[in-house]
PDB file of C-alpha atoms and ligand atoms in Angstrom:
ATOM      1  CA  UNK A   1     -20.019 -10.157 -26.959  1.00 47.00           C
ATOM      2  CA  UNK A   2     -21.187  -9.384 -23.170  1.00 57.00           C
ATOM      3  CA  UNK A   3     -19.188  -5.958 -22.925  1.00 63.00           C
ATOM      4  CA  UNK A   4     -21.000  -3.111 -25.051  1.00 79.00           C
ATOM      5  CA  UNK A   5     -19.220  -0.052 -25.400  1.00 83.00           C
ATOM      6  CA  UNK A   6     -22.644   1.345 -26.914  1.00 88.00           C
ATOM      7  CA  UNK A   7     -24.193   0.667 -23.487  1.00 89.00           C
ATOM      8  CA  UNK A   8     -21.386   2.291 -21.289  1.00 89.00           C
ATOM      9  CA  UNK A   9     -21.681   5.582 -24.087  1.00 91.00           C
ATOM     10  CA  UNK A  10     -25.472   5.960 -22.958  1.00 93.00           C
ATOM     11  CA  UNK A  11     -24.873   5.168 -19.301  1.00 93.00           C
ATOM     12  CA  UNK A  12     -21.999   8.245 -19.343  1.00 93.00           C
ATOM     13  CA  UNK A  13     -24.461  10.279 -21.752  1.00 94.00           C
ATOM     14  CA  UNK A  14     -26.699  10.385 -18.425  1.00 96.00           C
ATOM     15  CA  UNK A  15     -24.695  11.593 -15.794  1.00 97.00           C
ATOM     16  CA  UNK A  16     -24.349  15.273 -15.078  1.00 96.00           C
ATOM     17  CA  UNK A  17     -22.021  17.038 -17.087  1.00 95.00           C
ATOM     18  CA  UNK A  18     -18.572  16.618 -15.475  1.00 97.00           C
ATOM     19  CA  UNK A  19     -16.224  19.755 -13.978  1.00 97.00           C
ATOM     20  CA  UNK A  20     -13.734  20.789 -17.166  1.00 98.00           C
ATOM     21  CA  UNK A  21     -10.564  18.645 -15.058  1.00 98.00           C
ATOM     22  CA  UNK A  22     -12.858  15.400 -15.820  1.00 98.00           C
ATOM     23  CA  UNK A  23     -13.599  15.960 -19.161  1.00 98.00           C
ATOM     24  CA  UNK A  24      -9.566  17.405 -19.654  1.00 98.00           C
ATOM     25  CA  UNK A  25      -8.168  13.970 -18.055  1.00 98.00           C
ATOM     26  CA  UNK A  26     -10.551  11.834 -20.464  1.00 97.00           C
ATOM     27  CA  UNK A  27      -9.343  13.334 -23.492  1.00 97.00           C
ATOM     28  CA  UNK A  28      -6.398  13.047 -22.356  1.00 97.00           C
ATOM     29  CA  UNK A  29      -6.405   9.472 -21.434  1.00 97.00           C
ATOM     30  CA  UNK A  30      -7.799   8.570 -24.327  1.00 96.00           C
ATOM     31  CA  UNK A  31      -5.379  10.979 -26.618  1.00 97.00           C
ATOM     32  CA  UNK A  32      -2.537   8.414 -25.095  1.00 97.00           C
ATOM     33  CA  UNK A  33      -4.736   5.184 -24.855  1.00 96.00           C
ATOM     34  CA  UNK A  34      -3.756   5.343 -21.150  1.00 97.00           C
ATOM     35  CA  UNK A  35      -6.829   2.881 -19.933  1.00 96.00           C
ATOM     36  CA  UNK A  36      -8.891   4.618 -17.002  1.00 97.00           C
ATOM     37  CA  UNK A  37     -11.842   4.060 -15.534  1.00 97.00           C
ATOM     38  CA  UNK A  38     -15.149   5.023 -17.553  1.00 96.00           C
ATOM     39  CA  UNK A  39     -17.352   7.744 -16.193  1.00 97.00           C
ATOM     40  CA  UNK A  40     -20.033   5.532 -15.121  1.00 97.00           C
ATOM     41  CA  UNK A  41     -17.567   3.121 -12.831  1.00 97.00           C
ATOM     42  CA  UNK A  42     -16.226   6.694 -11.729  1.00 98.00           C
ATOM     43  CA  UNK A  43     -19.276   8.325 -10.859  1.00 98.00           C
ATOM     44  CA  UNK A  44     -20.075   4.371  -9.010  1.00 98.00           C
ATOM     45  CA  UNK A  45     -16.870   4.896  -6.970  1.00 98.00           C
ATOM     46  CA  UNK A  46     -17.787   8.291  -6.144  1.00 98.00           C
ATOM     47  CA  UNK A  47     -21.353   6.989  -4.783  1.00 98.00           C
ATOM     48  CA  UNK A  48     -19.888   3.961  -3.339  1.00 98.00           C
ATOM     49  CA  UNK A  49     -17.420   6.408  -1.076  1.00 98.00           C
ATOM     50  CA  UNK A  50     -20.437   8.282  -0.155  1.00 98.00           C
ATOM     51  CA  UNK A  51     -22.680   5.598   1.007  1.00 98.00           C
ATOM     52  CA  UNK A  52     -20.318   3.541   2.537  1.00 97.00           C
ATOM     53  CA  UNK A  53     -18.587   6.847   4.727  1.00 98.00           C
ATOM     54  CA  UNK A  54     -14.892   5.115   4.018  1.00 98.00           C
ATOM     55  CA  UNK A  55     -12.502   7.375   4.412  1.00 98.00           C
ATOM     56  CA  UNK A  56      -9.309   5.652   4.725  1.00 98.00           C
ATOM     57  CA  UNK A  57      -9.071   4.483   1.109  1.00 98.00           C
ATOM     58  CA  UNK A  58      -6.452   2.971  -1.155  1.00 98.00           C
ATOM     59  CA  UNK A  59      -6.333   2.404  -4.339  1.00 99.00           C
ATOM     60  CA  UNK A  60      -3.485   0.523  -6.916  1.00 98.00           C
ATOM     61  CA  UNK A  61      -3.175   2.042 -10.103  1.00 98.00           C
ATOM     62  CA  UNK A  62      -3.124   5.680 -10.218  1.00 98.00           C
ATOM     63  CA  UNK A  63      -2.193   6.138 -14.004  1.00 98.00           C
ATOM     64  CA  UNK A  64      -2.862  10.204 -14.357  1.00 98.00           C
ATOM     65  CA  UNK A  65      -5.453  10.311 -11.215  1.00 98.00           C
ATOM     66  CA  UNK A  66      -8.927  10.007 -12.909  1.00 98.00           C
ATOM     67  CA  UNK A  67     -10.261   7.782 -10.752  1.00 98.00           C
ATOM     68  CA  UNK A  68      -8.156   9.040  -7.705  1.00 98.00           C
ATOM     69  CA  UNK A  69      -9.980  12.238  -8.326  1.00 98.00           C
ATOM     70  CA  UNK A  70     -13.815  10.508  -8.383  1.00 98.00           C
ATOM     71  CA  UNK A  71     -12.987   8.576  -5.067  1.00 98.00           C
ATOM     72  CA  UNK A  72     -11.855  12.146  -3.560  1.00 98.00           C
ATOM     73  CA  UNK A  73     -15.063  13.436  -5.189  1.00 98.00           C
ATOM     74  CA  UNK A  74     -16.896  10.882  -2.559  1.00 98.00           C
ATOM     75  CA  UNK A  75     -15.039  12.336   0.790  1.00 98.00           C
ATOM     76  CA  UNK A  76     -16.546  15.974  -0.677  1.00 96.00           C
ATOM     77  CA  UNK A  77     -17.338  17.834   2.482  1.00 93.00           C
ATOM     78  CA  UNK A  78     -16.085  15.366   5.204  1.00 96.00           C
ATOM     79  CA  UNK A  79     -12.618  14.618   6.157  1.00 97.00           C
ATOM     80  CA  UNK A  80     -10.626  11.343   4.685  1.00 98.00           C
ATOM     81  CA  UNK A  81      -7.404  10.422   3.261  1.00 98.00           C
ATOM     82  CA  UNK A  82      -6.431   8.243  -0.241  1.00 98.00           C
ATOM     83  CA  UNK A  83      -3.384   6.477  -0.526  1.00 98.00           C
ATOM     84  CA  UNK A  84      -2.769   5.700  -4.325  1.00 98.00           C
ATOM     85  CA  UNK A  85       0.320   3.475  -5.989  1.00 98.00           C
ATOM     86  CA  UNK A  86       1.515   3.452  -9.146  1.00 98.00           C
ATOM     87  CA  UNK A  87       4.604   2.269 -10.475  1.00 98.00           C
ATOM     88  CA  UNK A  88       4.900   4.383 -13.734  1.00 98.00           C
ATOM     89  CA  UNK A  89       6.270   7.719 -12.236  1.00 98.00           C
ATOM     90  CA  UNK A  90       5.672   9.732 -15.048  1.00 97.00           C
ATOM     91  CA  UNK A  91       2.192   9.142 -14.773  1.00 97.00           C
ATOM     92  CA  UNK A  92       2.268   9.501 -11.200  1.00 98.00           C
ATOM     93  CA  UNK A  93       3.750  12.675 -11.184  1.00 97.00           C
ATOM     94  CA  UNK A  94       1.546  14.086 -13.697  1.00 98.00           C
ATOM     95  CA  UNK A  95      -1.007  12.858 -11.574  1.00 98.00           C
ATOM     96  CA  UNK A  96      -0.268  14.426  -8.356  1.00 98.00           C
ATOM     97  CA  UNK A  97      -0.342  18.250 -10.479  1.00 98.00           C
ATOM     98  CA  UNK A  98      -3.948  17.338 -11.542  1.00 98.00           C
ATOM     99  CA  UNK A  99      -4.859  16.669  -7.646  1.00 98.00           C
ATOM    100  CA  UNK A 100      -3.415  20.361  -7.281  1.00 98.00           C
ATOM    101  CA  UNK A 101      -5.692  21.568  -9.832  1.00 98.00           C
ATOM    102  CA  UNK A 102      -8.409  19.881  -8.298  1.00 98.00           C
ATOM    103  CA  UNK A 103      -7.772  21.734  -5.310  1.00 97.00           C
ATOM    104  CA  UNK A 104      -7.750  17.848  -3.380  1.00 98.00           C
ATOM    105  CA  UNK A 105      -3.496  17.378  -2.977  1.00 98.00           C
ATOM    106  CA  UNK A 106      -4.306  17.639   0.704  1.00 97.00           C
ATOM    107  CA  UNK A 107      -6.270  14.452   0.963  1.00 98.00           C
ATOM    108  CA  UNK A 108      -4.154  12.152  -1.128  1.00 98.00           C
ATOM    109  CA  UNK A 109      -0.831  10.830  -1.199  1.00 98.00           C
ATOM    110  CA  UNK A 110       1.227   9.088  -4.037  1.00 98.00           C
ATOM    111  CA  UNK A 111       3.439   6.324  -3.383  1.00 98.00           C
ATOM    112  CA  UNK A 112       5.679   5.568  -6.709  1.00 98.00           C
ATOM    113  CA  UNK A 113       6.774   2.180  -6.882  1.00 98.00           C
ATOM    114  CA  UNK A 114       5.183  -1.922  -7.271  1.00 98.00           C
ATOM    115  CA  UNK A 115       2.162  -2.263  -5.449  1.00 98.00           C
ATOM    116  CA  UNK A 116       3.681  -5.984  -4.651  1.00 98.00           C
ATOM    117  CA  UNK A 117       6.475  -4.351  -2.561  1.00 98.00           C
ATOM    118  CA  UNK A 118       4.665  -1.789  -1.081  1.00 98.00           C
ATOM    119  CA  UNK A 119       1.700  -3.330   0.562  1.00 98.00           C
ATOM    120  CA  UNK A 120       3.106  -5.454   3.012  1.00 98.00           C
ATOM    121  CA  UNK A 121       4.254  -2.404   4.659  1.00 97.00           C
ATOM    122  CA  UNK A 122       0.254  -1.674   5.542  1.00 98.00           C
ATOM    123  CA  UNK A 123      -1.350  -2.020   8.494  1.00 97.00           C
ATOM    124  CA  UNK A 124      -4.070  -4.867   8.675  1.00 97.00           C
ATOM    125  CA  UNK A 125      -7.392  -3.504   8.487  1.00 96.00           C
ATOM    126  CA  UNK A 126      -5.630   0.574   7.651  1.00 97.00           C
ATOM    127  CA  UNK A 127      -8.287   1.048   4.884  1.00 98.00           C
ATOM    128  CA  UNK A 128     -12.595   0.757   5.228  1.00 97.00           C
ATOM    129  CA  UNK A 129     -12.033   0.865   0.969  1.00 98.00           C
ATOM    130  CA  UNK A 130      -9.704  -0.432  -1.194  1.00 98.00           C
ATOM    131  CA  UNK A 131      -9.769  -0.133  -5.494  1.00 98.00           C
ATOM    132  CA  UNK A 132      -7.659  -2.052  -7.323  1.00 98.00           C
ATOM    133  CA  UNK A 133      -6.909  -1.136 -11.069  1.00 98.00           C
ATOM    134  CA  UNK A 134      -3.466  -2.557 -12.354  1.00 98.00           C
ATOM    135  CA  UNK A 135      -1.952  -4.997 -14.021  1.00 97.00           C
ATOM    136  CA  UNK A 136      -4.621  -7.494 -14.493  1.00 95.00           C
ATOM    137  CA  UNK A 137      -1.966 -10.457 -15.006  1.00 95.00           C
ATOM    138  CA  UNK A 138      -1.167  -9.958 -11.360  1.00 98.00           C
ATOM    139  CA  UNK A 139      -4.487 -10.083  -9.707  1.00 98.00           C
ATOM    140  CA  UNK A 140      -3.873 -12.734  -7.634  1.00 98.00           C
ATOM    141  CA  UNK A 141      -1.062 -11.277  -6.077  1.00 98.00           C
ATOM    142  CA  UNK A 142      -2.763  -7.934  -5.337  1.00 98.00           C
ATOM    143  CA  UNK A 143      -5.709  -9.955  -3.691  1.00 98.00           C
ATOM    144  CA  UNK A 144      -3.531 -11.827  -1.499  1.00 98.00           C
ATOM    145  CA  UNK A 145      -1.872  -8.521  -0.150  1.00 98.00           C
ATOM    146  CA  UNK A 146      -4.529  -6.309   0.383  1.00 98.00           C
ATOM    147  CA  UNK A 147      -7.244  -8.865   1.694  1.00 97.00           C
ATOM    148  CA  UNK A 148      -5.727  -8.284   5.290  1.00 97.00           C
ATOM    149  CA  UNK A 149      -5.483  -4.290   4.530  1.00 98.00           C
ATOM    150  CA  UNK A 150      -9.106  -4.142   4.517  1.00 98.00           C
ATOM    151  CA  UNK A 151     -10.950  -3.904   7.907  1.00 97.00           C
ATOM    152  CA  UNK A 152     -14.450  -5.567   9.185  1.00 96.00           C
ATOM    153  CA  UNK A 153     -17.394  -3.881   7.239  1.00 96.00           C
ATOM    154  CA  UNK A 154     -14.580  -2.370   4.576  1.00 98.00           C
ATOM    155  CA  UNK A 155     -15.069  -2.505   0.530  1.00 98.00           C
ATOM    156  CA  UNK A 156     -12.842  -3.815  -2.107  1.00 98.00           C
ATOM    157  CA  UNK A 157     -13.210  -3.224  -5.203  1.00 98.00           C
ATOM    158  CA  UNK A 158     -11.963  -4.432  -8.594  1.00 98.00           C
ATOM    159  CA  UNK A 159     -11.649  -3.330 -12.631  1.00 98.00           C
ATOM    160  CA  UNK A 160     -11.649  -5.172 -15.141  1.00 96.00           C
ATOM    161  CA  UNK A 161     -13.009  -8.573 -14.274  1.00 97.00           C
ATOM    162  CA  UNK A 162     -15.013  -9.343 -16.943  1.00 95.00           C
ATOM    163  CA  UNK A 163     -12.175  -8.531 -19.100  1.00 95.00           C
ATOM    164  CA  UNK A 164     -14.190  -7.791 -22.276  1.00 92.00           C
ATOM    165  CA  UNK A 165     -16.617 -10.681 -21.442  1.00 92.00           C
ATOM    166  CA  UNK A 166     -13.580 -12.832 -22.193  1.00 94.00           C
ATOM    167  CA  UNK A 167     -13.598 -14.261 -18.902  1.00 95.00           C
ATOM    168  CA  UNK A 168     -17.317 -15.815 -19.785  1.00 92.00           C
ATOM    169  CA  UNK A 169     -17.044 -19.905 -20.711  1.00 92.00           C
ATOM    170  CA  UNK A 170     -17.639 -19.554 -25.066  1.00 92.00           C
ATOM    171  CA  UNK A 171     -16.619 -15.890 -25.512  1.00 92.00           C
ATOM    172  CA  UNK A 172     -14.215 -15.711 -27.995  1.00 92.00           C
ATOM    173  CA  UNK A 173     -10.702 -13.726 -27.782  1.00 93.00           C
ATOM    174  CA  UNK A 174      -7.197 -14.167 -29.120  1.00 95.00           C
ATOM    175  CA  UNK A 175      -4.760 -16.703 -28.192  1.00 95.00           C
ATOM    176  CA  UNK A 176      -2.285 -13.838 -26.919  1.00 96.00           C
ATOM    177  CA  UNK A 177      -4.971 -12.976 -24.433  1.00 96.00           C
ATOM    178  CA  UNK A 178      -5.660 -17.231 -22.723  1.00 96.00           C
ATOM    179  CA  UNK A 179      -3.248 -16.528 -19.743  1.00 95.00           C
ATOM    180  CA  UNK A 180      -4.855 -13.237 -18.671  1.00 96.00           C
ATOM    181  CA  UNK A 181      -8.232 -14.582 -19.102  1.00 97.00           C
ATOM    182  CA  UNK A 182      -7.528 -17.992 -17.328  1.00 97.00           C
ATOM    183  CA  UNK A 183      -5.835 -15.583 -14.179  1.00 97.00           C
ATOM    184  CA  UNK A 184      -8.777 -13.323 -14.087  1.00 98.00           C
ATOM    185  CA  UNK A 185     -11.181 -16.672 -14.231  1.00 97.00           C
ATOM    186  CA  UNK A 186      -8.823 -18.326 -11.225  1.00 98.00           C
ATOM    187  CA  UNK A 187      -8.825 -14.259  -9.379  1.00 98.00           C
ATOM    188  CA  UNK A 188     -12.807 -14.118  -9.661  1.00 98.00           C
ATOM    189  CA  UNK A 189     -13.340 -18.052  -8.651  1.00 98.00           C
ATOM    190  CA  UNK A 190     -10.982 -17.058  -5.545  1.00 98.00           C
ATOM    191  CA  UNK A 191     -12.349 -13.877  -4.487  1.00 98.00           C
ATOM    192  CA  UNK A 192     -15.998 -15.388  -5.044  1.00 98.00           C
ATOM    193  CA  UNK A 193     -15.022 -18.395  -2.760  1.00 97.00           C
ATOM    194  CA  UNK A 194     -13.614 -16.299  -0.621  1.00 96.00           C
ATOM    195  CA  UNK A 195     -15.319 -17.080   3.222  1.00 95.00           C
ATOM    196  CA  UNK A 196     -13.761 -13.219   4.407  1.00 95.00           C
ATOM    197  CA  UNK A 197     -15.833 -11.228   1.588  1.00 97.00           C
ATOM    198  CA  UNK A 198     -19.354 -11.439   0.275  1.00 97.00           C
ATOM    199  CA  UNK A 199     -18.968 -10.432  -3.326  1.00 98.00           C
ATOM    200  CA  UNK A 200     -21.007  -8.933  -6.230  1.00 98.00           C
ATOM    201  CA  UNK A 201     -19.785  -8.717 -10.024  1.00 97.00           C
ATOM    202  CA  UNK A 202     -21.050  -5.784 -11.577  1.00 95.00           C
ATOM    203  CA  UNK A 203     -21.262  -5.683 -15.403  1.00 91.00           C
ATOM    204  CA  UNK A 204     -20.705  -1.736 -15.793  1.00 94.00           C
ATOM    205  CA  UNK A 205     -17.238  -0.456 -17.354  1.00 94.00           C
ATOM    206  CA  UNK A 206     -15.008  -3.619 -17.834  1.00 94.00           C
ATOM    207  CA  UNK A 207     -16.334  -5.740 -15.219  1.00 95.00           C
ATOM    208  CA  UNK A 208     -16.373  -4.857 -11.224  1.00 97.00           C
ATOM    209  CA  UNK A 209     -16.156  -7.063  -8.377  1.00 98.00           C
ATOM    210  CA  UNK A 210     -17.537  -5.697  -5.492  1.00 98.00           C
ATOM    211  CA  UNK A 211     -16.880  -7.156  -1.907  1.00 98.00           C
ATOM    212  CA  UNK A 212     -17.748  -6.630   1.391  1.00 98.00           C
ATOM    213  CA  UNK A 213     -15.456  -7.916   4.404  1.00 97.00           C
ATOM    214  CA  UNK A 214     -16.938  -9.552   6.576  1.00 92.00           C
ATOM    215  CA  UNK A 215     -16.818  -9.032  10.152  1.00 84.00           C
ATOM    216  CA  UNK A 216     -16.082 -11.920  12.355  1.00 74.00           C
ATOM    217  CA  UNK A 217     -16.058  -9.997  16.078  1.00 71.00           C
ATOM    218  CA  UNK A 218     -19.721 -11.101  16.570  1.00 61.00           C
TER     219      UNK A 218
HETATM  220  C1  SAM B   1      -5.561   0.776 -15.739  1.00 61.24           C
HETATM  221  S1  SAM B   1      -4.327   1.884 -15.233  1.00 61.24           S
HETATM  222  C2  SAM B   1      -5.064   2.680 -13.846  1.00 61.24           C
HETATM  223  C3  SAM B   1      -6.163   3.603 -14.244  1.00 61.24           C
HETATM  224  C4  SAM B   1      -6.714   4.436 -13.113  1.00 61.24           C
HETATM  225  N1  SAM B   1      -7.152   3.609 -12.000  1.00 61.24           N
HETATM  226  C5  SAM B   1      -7.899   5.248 -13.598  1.00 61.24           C
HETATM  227  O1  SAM B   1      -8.962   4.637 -13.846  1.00 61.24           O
HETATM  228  O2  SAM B   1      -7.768   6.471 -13.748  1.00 61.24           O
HETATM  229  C6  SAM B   1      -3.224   0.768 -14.468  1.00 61.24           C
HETATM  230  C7  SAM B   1      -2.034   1.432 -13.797  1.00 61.24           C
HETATM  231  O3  SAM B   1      -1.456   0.449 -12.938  1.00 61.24           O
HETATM  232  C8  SAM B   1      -0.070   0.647 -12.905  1.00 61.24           C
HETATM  233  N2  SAM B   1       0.555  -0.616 -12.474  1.00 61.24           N
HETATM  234  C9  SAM B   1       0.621  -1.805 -13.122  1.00 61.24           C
HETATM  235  N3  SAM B   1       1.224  -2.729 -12.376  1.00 61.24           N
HETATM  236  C10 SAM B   1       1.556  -2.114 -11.211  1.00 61.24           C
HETATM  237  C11 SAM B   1       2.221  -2.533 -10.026  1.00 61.24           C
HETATM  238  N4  SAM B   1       2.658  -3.803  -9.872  1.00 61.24           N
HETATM  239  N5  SAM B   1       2.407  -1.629  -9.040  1.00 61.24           N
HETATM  240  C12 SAM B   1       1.972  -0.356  -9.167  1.00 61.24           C
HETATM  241  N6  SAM B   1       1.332   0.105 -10.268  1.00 61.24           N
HETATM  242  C13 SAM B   1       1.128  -0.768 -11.270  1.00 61.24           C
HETATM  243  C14 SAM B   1       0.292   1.061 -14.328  1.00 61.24           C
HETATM  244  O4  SAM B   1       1.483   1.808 -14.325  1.00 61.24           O
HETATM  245  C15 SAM B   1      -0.933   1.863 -14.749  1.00 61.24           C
HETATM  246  O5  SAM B   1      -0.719   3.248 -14.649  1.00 61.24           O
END
């Protein structure tokens, strides 16, 4: 077993304590089993945002906002705008009221619908930092759409790669599970291979692949 929920506990039992909308939107999430980010990979976003200074970001999957709310938690103090997608719009609606609470509405915008329809109607190279965190069964098709979205220098990053440590030759996982795992195998193999990113593959949360575009101009 490579994922360790023990581990992730103690790495969130670190951080700070969190403002009362974080800690409200966790129990909630987890209340409904609505699967969002933990608070390390948040509080990893949030640092990510900061160090890179990306501040046209977009993420797919918004579920209730969590971790549309630690990537605007990263443009703190500076200007920046996040585009977010998600297809579910009860979620997304609920979503956009906890941006109002967090006082950050003015910074993001919520597109209801399919990511897969929506993103060829971006710009290539709109966003310096792109999350994605949907349906894991259609990772290939997300990576194919927003590879152009990101620009030279830009960051993409991905949830659940590691997929419980399924995704690891050996692990061991039900048979229900062999087409998700075998897509997320093909995603990483792709996205590793890929010539326009240099990639990383964090173990912390579910798995994170982290990549850097490359920049061609010189
Ligand atoms: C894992 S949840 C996102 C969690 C969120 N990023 C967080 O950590 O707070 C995945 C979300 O992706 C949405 N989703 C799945 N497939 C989608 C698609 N093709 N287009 C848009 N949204 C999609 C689901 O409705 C769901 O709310």
């Amino acid at each position: 077993m490579f994922y360790s929920f023990e581990l992730e506990q103690f790495l969130g039992d670190l951080l700070p304590e969190r403002e009362p909308l974080f800690l409200e939107m966790e129990e909630q999430a987890l209340k409904e089993t609505i699967p969002v980010v933990t608070p390390p990979v948040g509080n990893f976003l949030s640092w990510l945002v900061k160090v890179s200074g990306a501040s046209r970001i977009l993420e797919v999957g918004t579920a209730i906002g969590y971790s549309t709310l630690w990537l605007a938690k990263g443009l703190e103090n500076r200007e920046g705008k996040i585009t977010t997608i998600d297809m579910n719009v009860d979620r997304g609606t609920r979503a956009i009221e906890y941006f109002k609470r967090g006082g950050v509405s003015a910074k993001i915008q919520v597109l209801l619908g399919d990511a897969r329809k929506l993103l060829p109607d971006f710009q290539a190279g709109e966003f310096d930092f792109v999350f994605v965190d949907a349906a894991k069964g259609e990772y290939l098709d997300y990576l194919e759409l927003v590879t152009p979205l990101v620009g030279a220098g830009g960051i993409l990053v991905v949830d659940n790669v590691l997929f419980r440590g399924w995704v690891v030759p050996g692990a061991e996982y039900a048979p229900k599970y062999e087409r998700m795992v075998s897509h997320l195998r093909e995603f990483l193999s792709r996205l590793n291979q890929n010539p326009e990113f240099q990639t990383s593959i964090l173990p912390l949360g579910d798995g994170l692949a982290v990549s850097l575009r490359r920049d061609f101009s010189n």
